[in-house]
Coordinates of C-alpha atoms and ligand atoms in Angstrom, one line a residue:
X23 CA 15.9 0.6 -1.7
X24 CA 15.5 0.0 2.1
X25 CA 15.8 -3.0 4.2
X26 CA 12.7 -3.1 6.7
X27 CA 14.5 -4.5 9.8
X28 CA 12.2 -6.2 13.2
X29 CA 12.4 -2.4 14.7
X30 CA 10.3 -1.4 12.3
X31 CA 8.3 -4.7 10.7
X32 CA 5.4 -4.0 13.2
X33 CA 4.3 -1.2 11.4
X34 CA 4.1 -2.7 8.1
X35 CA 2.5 -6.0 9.4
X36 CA -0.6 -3.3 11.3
X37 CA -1.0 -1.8 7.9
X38 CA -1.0 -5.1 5.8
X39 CA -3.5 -6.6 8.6
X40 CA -5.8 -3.7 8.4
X41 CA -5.3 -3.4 4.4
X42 CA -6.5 -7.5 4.2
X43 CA -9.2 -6.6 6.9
X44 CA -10.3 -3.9 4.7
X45 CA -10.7 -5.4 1.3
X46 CA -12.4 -8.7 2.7
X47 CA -15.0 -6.4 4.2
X48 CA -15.5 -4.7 0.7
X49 CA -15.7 -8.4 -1.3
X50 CA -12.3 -7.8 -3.1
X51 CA -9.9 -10.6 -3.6
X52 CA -6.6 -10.7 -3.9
X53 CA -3.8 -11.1 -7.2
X54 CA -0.5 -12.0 -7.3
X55 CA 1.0 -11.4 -10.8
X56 CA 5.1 -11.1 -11.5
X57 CA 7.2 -7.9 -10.6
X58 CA 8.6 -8.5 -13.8
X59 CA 7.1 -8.2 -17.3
X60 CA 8.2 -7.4 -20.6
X61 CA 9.0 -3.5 -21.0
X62 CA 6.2 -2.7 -24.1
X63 CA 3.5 -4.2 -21.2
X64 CA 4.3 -0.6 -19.4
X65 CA 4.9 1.5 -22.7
X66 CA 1.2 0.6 -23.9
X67 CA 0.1 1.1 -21.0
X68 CA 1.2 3.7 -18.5
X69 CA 2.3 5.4 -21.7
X70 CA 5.9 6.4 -23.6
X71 CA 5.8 10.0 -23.0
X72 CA 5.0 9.8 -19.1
X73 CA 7.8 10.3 -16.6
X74 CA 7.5 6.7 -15.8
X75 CA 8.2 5.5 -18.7
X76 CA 10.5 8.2 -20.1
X77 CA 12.8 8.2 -17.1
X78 CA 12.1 5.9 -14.7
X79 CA 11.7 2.2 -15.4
X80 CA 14.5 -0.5 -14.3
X81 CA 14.8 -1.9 -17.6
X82 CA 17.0 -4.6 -18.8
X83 CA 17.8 -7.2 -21.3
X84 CA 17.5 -11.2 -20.3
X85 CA 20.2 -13.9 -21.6
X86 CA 17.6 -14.1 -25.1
X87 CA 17.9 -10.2 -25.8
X88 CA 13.8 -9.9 -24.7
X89 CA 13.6 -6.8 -22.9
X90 CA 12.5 -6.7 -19.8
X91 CA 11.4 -4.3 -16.5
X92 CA 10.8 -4.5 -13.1
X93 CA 6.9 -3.6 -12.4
X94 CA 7.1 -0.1 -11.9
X95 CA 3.2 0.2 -11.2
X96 CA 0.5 -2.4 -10.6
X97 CA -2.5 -2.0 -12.7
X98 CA -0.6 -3.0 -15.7
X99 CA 0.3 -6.5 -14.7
X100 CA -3.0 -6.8 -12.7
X101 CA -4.6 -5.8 -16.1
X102 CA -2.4 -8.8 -18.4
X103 CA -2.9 -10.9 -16.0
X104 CA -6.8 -10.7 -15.7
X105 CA -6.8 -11.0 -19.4
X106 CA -4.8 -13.9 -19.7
X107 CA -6.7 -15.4 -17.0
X108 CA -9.8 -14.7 -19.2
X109 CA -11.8 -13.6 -15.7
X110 CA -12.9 -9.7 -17.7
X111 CA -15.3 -10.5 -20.6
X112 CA -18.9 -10.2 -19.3
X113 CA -17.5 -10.1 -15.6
X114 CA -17.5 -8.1 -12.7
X115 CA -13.9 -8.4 -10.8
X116 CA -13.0 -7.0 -7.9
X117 CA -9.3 -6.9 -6.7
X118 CA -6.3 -5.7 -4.9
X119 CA -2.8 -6.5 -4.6
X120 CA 0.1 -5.3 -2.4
X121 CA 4.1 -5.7 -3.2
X122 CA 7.2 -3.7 -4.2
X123 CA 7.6 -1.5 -7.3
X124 CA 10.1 0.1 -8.7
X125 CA 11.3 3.3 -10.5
X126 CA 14.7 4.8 -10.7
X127 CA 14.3 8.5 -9.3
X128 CA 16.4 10.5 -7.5
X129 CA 16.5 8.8 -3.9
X130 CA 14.8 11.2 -1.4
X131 CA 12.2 11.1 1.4
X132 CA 9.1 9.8 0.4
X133 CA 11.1 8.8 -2.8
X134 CA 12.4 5.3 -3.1
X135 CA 13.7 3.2 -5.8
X136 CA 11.6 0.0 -4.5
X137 CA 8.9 1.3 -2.6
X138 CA 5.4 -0.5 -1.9
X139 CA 1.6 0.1 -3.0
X140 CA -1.1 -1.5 -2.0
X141 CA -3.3 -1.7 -5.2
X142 CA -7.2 -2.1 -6.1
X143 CA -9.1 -2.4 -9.2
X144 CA -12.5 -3.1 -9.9
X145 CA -13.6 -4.1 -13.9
X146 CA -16.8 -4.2 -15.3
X147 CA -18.5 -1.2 -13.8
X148 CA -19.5 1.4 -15.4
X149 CA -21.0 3.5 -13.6
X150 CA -20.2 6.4 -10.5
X151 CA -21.3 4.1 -8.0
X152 CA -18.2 1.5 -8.2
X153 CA -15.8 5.0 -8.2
X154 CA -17.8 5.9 -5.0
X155 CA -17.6 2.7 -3.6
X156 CA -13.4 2.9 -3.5
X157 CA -12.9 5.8 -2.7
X158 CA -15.5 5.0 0.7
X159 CA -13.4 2.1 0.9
X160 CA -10.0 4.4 1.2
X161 CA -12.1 7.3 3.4
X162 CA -13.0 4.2 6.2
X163 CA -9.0 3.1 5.7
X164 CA -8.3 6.8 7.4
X165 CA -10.6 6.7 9.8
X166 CA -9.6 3.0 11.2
X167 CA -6.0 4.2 10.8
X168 CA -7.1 7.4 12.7
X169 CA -5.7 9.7 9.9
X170 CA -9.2 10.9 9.1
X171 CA -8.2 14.6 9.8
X172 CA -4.7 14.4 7.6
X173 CA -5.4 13.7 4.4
X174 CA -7.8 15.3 2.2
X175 CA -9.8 14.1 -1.0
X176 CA -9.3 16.2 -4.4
X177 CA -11.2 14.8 -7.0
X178 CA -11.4 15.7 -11.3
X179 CA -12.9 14.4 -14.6
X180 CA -10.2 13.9 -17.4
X181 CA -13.6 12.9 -19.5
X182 CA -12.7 11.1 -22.6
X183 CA -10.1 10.9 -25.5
X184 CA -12.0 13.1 -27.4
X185 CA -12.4 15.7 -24.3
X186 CA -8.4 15.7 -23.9
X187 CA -8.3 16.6 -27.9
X188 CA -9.9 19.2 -28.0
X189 CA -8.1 20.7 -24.8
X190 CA -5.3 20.0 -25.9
X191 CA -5.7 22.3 -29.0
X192 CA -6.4 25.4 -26.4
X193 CA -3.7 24.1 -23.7
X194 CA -0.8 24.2 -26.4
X195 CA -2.6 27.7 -27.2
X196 CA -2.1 29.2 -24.0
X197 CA 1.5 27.5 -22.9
X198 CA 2.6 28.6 -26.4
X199 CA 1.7 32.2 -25.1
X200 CA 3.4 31.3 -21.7
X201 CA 6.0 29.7 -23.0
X202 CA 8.7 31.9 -21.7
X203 CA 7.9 30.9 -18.0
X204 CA 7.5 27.1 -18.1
X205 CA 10.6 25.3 -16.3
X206 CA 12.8 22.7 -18.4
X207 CA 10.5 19.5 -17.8
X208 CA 7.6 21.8 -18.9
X209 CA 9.6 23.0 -22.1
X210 CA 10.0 19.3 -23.2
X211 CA 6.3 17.8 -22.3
X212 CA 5.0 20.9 -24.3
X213 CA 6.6 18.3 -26.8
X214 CA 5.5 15.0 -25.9
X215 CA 2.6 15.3 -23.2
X216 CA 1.5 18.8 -22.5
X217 CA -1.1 17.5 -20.6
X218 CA 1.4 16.4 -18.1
X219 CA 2.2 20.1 -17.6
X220 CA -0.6 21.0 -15.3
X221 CA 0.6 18.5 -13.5
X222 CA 4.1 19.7 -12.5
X223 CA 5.2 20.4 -8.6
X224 CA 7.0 23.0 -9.5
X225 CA 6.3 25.9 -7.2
X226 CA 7.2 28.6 -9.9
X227 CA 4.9 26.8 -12.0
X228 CA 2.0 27.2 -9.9
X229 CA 0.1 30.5 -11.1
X230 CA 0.6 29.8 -14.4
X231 CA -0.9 26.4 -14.3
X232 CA -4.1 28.3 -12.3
X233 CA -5.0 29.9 -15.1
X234 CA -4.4 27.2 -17.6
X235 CA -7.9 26.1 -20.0
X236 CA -9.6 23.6 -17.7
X237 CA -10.7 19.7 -18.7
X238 CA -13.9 20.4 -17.0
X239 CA -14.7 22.9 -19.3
X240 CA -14.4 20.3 -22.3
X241 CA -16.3 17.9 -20.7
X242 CA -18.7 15.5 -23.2
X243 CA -22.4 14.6 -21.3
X244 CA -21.8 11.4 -20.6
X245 CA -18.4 12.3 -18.6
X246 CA -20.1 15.6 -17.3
X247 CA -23.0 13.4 -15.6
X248 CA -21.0 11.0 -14.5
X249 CA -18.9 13.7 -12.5
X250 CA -22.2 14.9 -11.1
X251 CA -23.4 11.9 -10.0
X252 CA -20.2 10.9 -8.2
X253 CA -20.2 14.4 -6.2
X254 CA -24.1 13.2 -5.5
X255 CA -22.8 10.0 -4.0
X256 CA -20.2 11.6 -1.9
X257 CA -21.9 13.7 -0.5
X258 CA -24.7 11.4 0.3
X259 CA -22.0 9.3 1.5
X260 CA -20.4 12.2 4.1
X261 CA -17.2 12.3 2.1
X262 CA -15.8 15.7 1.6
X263 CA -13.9 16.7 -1.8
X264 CA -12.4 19.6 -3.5
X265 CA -12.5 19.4 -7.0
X266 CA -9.3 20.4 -8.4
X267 CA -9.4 21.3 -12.1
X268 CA -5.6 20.6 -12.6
X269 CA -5.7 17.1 -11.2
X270 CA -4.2 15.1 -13.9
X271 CA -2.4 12.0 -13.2
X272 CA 1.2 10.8 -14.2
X273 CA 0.1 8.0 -16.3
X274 CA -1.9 8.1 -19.7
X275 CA -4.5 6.0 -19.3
X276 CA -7.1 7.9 -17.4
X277 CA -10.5 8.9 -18.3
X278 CA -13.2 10.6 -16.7
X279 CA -12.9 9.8 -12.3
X280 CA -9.5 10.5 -10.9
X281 CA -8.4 11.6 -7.2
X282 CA -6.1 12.1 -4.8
X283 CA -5.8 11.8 -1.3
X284 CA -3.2 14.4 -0.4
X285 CA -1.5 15.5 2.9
X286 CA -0.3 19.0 3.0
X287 CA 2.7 18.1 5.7
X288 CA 4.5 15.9 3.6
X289 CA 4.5 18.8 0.8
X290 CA 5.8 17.5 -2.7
X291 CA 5.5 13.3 -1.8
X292 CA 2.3 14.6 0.3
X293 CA -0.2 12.1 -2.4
X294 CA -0.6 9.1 -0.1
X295 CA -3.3 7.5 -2.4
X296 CA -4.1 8.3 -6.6
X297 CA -6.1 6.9 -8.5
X298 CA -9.3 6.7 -11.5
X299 CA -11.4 5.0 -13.7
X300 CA -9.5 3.7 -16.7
X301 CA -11.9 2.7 -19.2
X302 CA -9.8 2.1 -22.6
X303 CA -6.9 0.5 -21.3
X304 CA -8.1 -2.7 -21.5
X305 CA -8.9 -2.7 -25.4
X306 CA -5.4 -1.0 -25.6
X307 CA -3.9 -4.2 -24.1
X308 CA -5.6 -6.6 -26.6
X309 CA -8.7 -7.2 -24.7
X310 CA -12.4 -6.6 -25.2
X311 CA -13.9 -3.3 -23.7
X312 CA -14.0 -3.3 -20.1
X313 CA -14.4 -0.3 -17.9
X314 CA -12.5 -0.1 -15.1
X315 CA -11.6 1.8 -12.0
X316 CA -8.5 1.6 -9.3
X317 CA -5.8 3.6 -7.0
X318 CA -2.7 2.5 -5.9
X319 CA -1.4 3.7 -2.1
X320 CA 2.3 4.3 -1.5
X321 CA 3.0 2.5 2.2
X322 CA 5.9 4.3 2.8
X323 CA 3.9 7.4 2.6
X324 CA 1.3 6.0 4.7
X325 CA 3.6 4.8 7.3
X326 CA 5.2 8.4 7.4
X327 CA 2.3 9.5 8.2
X328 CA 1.0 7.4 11.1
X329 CA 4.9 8.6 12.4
X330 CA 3.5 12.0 12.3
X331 CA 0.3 11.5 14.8
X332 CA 2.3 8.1 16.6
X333 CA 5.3 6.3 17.6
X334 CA 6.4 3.5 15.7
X335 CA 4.0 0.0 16.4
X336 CA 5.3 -2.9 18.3
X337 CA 7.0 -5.7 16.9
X338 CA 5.5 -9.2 17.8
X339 CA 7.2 -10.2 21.6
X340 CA 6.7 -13.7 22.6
X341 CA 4.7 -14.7 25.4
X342 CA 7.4 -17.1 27.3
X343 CA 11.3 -17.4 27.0
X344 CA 12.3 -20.8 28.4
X345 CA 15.3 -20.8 30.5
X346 CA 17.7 -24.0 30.0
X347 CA 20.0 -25.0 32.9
X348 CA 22.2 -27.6 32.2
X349 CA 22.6 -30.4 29.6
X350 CA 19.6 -32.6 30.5
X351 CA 17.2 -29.5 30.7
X352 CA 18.5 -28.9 27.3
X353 CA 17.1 -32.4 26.3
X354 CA 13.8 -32.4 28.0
X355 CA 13.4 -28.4 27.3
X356 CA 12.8 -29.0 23.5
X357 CA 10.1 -31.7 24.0
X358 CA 8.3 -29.6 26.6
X359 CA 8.4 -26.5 24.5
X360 CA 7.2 -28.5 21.7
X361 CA 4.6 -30.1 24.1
X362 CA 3.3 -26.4 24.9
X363 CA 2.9 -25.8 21.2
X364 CA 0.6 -28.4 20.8
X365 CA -1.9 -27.7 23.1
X366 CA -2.1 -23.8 22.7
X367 CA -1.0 -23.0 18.8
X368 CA -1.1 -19.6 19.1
X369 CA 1.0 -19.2 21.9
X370 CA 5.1 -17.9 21.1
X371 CA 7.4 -19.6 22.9
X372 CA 11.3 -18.3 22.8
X373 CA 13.3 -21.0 23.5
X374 CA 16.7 -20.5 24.9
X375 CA 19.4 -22.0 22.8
X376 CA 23.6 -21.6 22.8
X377 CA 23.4 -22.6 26.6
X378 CA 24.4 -19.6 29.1
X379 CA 24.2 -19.1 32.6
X380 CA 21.5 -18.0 34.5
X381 CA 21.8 -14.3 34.7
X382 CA 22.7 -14.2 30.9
X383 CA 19.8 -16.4 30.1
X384 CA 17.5 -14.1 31.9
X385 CA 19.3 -11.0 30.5
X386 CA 18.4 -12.1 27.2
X387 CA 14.3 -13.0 28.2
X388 CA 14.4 -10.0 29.4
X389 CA 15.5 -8.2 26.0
X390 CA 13.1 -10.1 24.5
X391 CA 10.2 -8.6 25.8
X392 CA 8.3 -12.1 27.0
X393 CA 5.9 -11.3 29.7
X394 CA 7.3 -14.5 31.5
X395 CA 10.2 -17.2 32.1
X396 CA 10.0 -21.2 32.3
X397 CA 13.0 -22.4 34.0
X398 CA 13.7 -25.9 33.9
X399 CA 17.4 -26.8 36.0
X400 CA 18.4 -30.4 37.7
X401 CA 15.7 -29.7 40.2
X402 CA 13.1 -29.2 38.7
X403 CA 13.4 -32.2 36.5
X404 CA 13.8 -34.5 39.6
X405 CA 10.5 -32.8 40.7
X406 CA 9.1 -33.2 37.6
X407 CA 7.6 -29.4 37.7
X408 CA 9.0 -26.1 35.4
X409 CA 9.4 -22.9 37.0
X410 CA 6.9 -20.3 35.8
X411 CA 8.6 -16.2 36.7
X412 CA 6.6 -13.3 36.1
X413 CA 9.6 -11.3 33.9
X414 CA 7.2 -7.8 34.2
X415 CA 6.3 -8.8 38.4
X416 CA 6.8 -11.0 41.0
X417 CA 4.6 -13.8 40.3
X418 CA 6.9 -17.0 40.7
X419 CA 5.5 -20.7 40.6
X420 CA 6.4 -24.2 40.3
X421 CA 4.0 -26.4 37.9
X422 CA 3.3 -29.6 36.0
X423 CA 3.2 -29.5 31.9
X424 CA -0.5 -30.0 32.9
X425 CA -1.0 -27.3 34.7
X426 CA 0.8 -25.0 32.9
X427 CA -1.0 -25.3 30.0
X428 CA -3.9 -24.6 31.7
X429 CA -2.7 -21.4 33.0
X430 CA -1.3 -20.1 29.5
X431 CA -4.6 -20.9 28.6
X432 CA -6.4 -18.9 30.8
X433 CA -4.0 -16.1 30.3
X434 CA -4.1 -16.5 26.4
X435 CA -7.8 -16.2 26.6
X436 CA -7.7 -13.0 28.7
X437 CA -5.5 -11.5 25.8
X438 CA -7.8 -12.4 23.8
X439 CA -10.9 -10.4 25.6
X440 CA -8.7 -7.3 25.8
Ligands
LIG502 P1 4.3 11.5 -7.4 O1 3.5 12.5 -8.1 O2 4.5 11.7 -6.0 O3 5.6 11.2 -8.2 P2 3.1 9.4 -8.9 O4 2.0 10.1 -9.6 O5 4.3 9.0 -9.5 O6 3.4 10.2 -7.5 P3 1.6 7.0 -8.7 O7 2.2 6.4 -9.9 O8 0.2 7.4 -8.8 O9 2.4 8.2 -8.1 O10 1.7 6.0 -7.4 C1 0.7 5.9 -6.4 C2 1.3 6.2 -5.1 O11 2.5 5.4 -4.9 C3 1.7 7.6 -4.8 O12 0.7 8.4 -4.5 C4 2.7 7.4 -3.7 O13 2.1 7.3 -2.5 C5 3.4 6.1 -4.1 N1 4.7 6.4 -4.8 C6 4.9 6.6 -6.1 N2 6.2 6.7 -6.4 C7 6.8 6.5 -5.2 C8 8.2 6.4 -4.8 N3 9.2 6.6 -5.7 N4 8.5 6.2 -3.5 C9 7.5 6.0 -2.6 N5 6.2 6.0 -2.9 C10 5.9 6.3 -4.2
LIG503 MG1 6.2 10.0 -9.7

C-alpha cells in the first residue's frame, strides 16, 4: 500500500482532472458508494471460484460477527448501490467512479494491495452502440493523455450462459487431454473455473491455450450479431482492434463485449484498462433485468506509463511567498495576505510563518517554487508600500495593496491565456 507524497501528487491530480473532464464531456455522472461492504456482495458477484474472490479479498469480521471486505473491485458496489437507490428499473444511467481497492496479492510492480481504478458503467443499454461508445470514450482518454501509440485494443465475445456451457463441455475435453502440461493454478481451476484457464499469464501455458476450443466458435446469433456490429462501429469510428479469442476476464460475470487495453512494455501488469458488458449481474444481485456495460482502469498502471513517454508532472507551486520581517510585519502580513485573497481567489499565496531572517526566508521562497516575493519590513510599513521581487529575474518594485492587486491581476490573466 503506498503513500502518494507532494513529489508525486501532480500526476495523480493531471489524471483525475483529465478523467472528470472526460466523463462530463461523455454525460456520465459520478457515484460514491463505501469501500466496504459485506463479503457475499463480492461472492455473488465477481464470483467464488475467481482469483479475487478465492485468494484475494481483505476480509474480516466486525464487533457483531457480520462479515465484511474491503471493496476489492467497483462495479459491485456501484451495482448495490444503484439498486438500492432504485435509479435501474426502466432507466438509462450513466456513471463512473474513482477510489482505492484492494486485494491481497503478492506485492510487486504494477501489483499493489490498495491500488486505484477509475470506474464506468452504463445500464440500460442494450445494444453495441453503448459498448462502442466507452470504449471511444477510453480510445480519446489515450490520445489527450498522448498514449495513443502504447496501448492497444483486444476485444472478444464471451456470448451468453448458455454459449459458456456448451464450451465448457469441449474445453474440459481438450485440457483433460492436456492435462499433463497445465501449471498448478491451471490443475485446480480445471476444478472450479476452467474457463479461467485460458486466461492464465503463464508463459509455458501459452501454446497450449492457442489451440484451446474457442467461445467464438459457440457463439448464439444474438451474441454473434452483436459482436459484428461492434467491429462495424469501430471501425466506422477509426478505432483499431484485434480480436483475441482467449480474452476472458478474471471475474464471472461477463457476457458477450469484453476488452482490454494492453501495453506490451509493462508485460504481465501490461492491462491498463478491462472491461465488458455484464448483462445478468444485475438479476443476480436481486434486481430486475438490466443490461449493462463498464471497465475499470488501474491508475497506477496508467501513471507507469505516462513515466515511460514523460517525466513526472509538476506539483501545484504558489504564485507568491510573502516575506515577514519583524514582529509588526508579522501582524499586518496576515491581513494583507488575506486582503490579496479576496480580490483574486485563485491566486496561492505562501505565507511565511516561524519568523527567520531574511536570507532564510528567501531560501525557503525560493524552495518553494513561487515565481515572486512580497516583502514587508519596518520600512515598508512606514511607507505604506510591500516589496514585490521577481524570485525567477530581476524585476523588483515597491507598491500599494492597490496596485498590487492590480498587477497580480494582470499577470493572473496572462496565465490564464497561456
Ligand atoms: P490482472 O490480470 O493484471 O491481475 P485483473 O484482471 O485482476 O488484472 P481487473 O480486476 O480487471 O484486473 O481490474 C482492472 C484494472 O485494475 C487492471 O487492468 C489493472 O490496471 C488494475 N489492477 C488490478 N489489480 C491491480 C493491482 N493489484 N495493482 C494495481 N492495479 C491493479
Ligand atoms: Mg488480478
Amino acid at each position: 500500500m503506498h503513500d502518494v507524497m507532494p513529489a508525486q501528487i501532480g500526476d495523480w491530480q493531471y489524471l483525475e482532472a483529465q478523467l472528470r473532464a472526460l466523463t462530463a464531456a461523455y454525460g456520465y455522472q459520478e457515484v460514491r458508494f463505501p469501500m466496504l461492504e459485506p463479503t457475499t456482495l463480492f461472492s455473488r458477484s465477481v464470483g467464488e471460484n475467481t482469483d479475487i474472490v478465492a485468494k484475494e479479498m481483505y476480509t474480516f469480521s466486525d464487533r457483531n460477527g457480520e462479515s465484511l471486505t474491503l471493496r476489492p473491485e467497483g462495479t459491485a458496489g456501484c451495482v448495490r448501490a444503484a439498486l438500492e437507490h432504485g435509479i435501474l428499473f426502466k432507466q438509462t444511467q450513466r456513471l463512473w467512479y474513482m477510489g482505492p481497492m484492494f486485494r491481497y496479492e503478492r506485492p510487486q510492480k504494477g501489483r499493489l494491495r490498495q491500488f486505484h481504478q477509475f470506474g464506468l458503467e452504463a445500464f440500460g443499454m442494450p445494444g453495441p452502440d453503448i459498448d462502442a461508445e466507452i470504449i471511444a470514450l477510453t480510445a480519446r482518454l489515450w490520445r489527450n493523455l498522448g498514449l495513443e501509440t502504447k496501448l492497444r485494443l483486444e476485444i472478444n465475445s464471451l456470448g451468453t450462459l448458455d454459449t459458456r456451457v456448451r464450451h465448457r463441455k469441449d474445453l474440459l475435453e481438450y485440457l483433460n487431454v492436456h492435462a499433463h502440461a497445465l501449471d498448478e493454478d491451471s490443475v485446480r481451476r480445471l476444478a472450479t473455473n476452467p474457463l479461467r484457464i485460458l486466461d492464465s499469464k503463464n508463459p509455458t501455458m501459452q501454446a497450449l491455450i492457442a489451440k484451446a476450443p474457442r467461445l467464438l466458435d459457440f457463439l448464439d446469433q444474438e451474441s454473434n450479431d452483436h459482436f459484428a456490429q461492434l467491429q462495424e462501429l469501430l471501425t466506422t469510428l477509426g478505432i483499431a482492434y484485434q480480436i483475441n479469442p482467449h480474452l476472458v476476464r478474471g471475474l464471472d460475470y461477463y457476457t458477450k463485449t469484453v476488452f482490454e487495453w494492453v501495453n506490451e512494455e509493462m508485460g504481465a501488469q501490461g492491462t491498463v484498462c478491462a472491461g465488458g458488458r455484464y448483462d445478468g449481474l444485475i438479476t443476480q444481485l436481486g434486481g430486475e433485468a438490466t443490461p449493462a456495460v463498464g471497465f475499470a482502469l488501474g491508475l497506477e498502471r496508467l501513471i507507469n506509463l505516462l513515466h515511460l513517454s514523460k517525466p513526472a508532472q509538476q506539483s501545484v507551486t504558489p504564485d507568491v511567498y510573502f516575506v515577514l520581517l519583524g514582529e509588526s510585519a508579522v501582524q499586518s502580513g496576515l491581513g494583507l495576505a488575506e486582503r490579496l485573497r479576496d480580490a483574486l481567489p485563485t491566486l496561492q499565496v505562501l505565507m511565511n510563518a516561524g519568523g527567520g531572517s531574511v536570507k532564510s526566508q528567501f531560501k525557503r521562497a525560493d524552495k518553494s517554487g513561487a515565481k515572486y516575493a512580497l516583502v514587508l519590513g519596518d520600512d515598508e510599513i512606514r511607507a505604506n508600500v510591500i516589496a514585490l521581487k521577481d524570485l525567477r529575474g530581476d524585476f523588483a518594485t515597491q507598491l500599494s495593496i492597490e496596485e498590487l492587486i492590480k498587477f497580480f491581476e494582470s499577470t493572473l490573466h496572462e496565465r490564464r491565456v497561456l
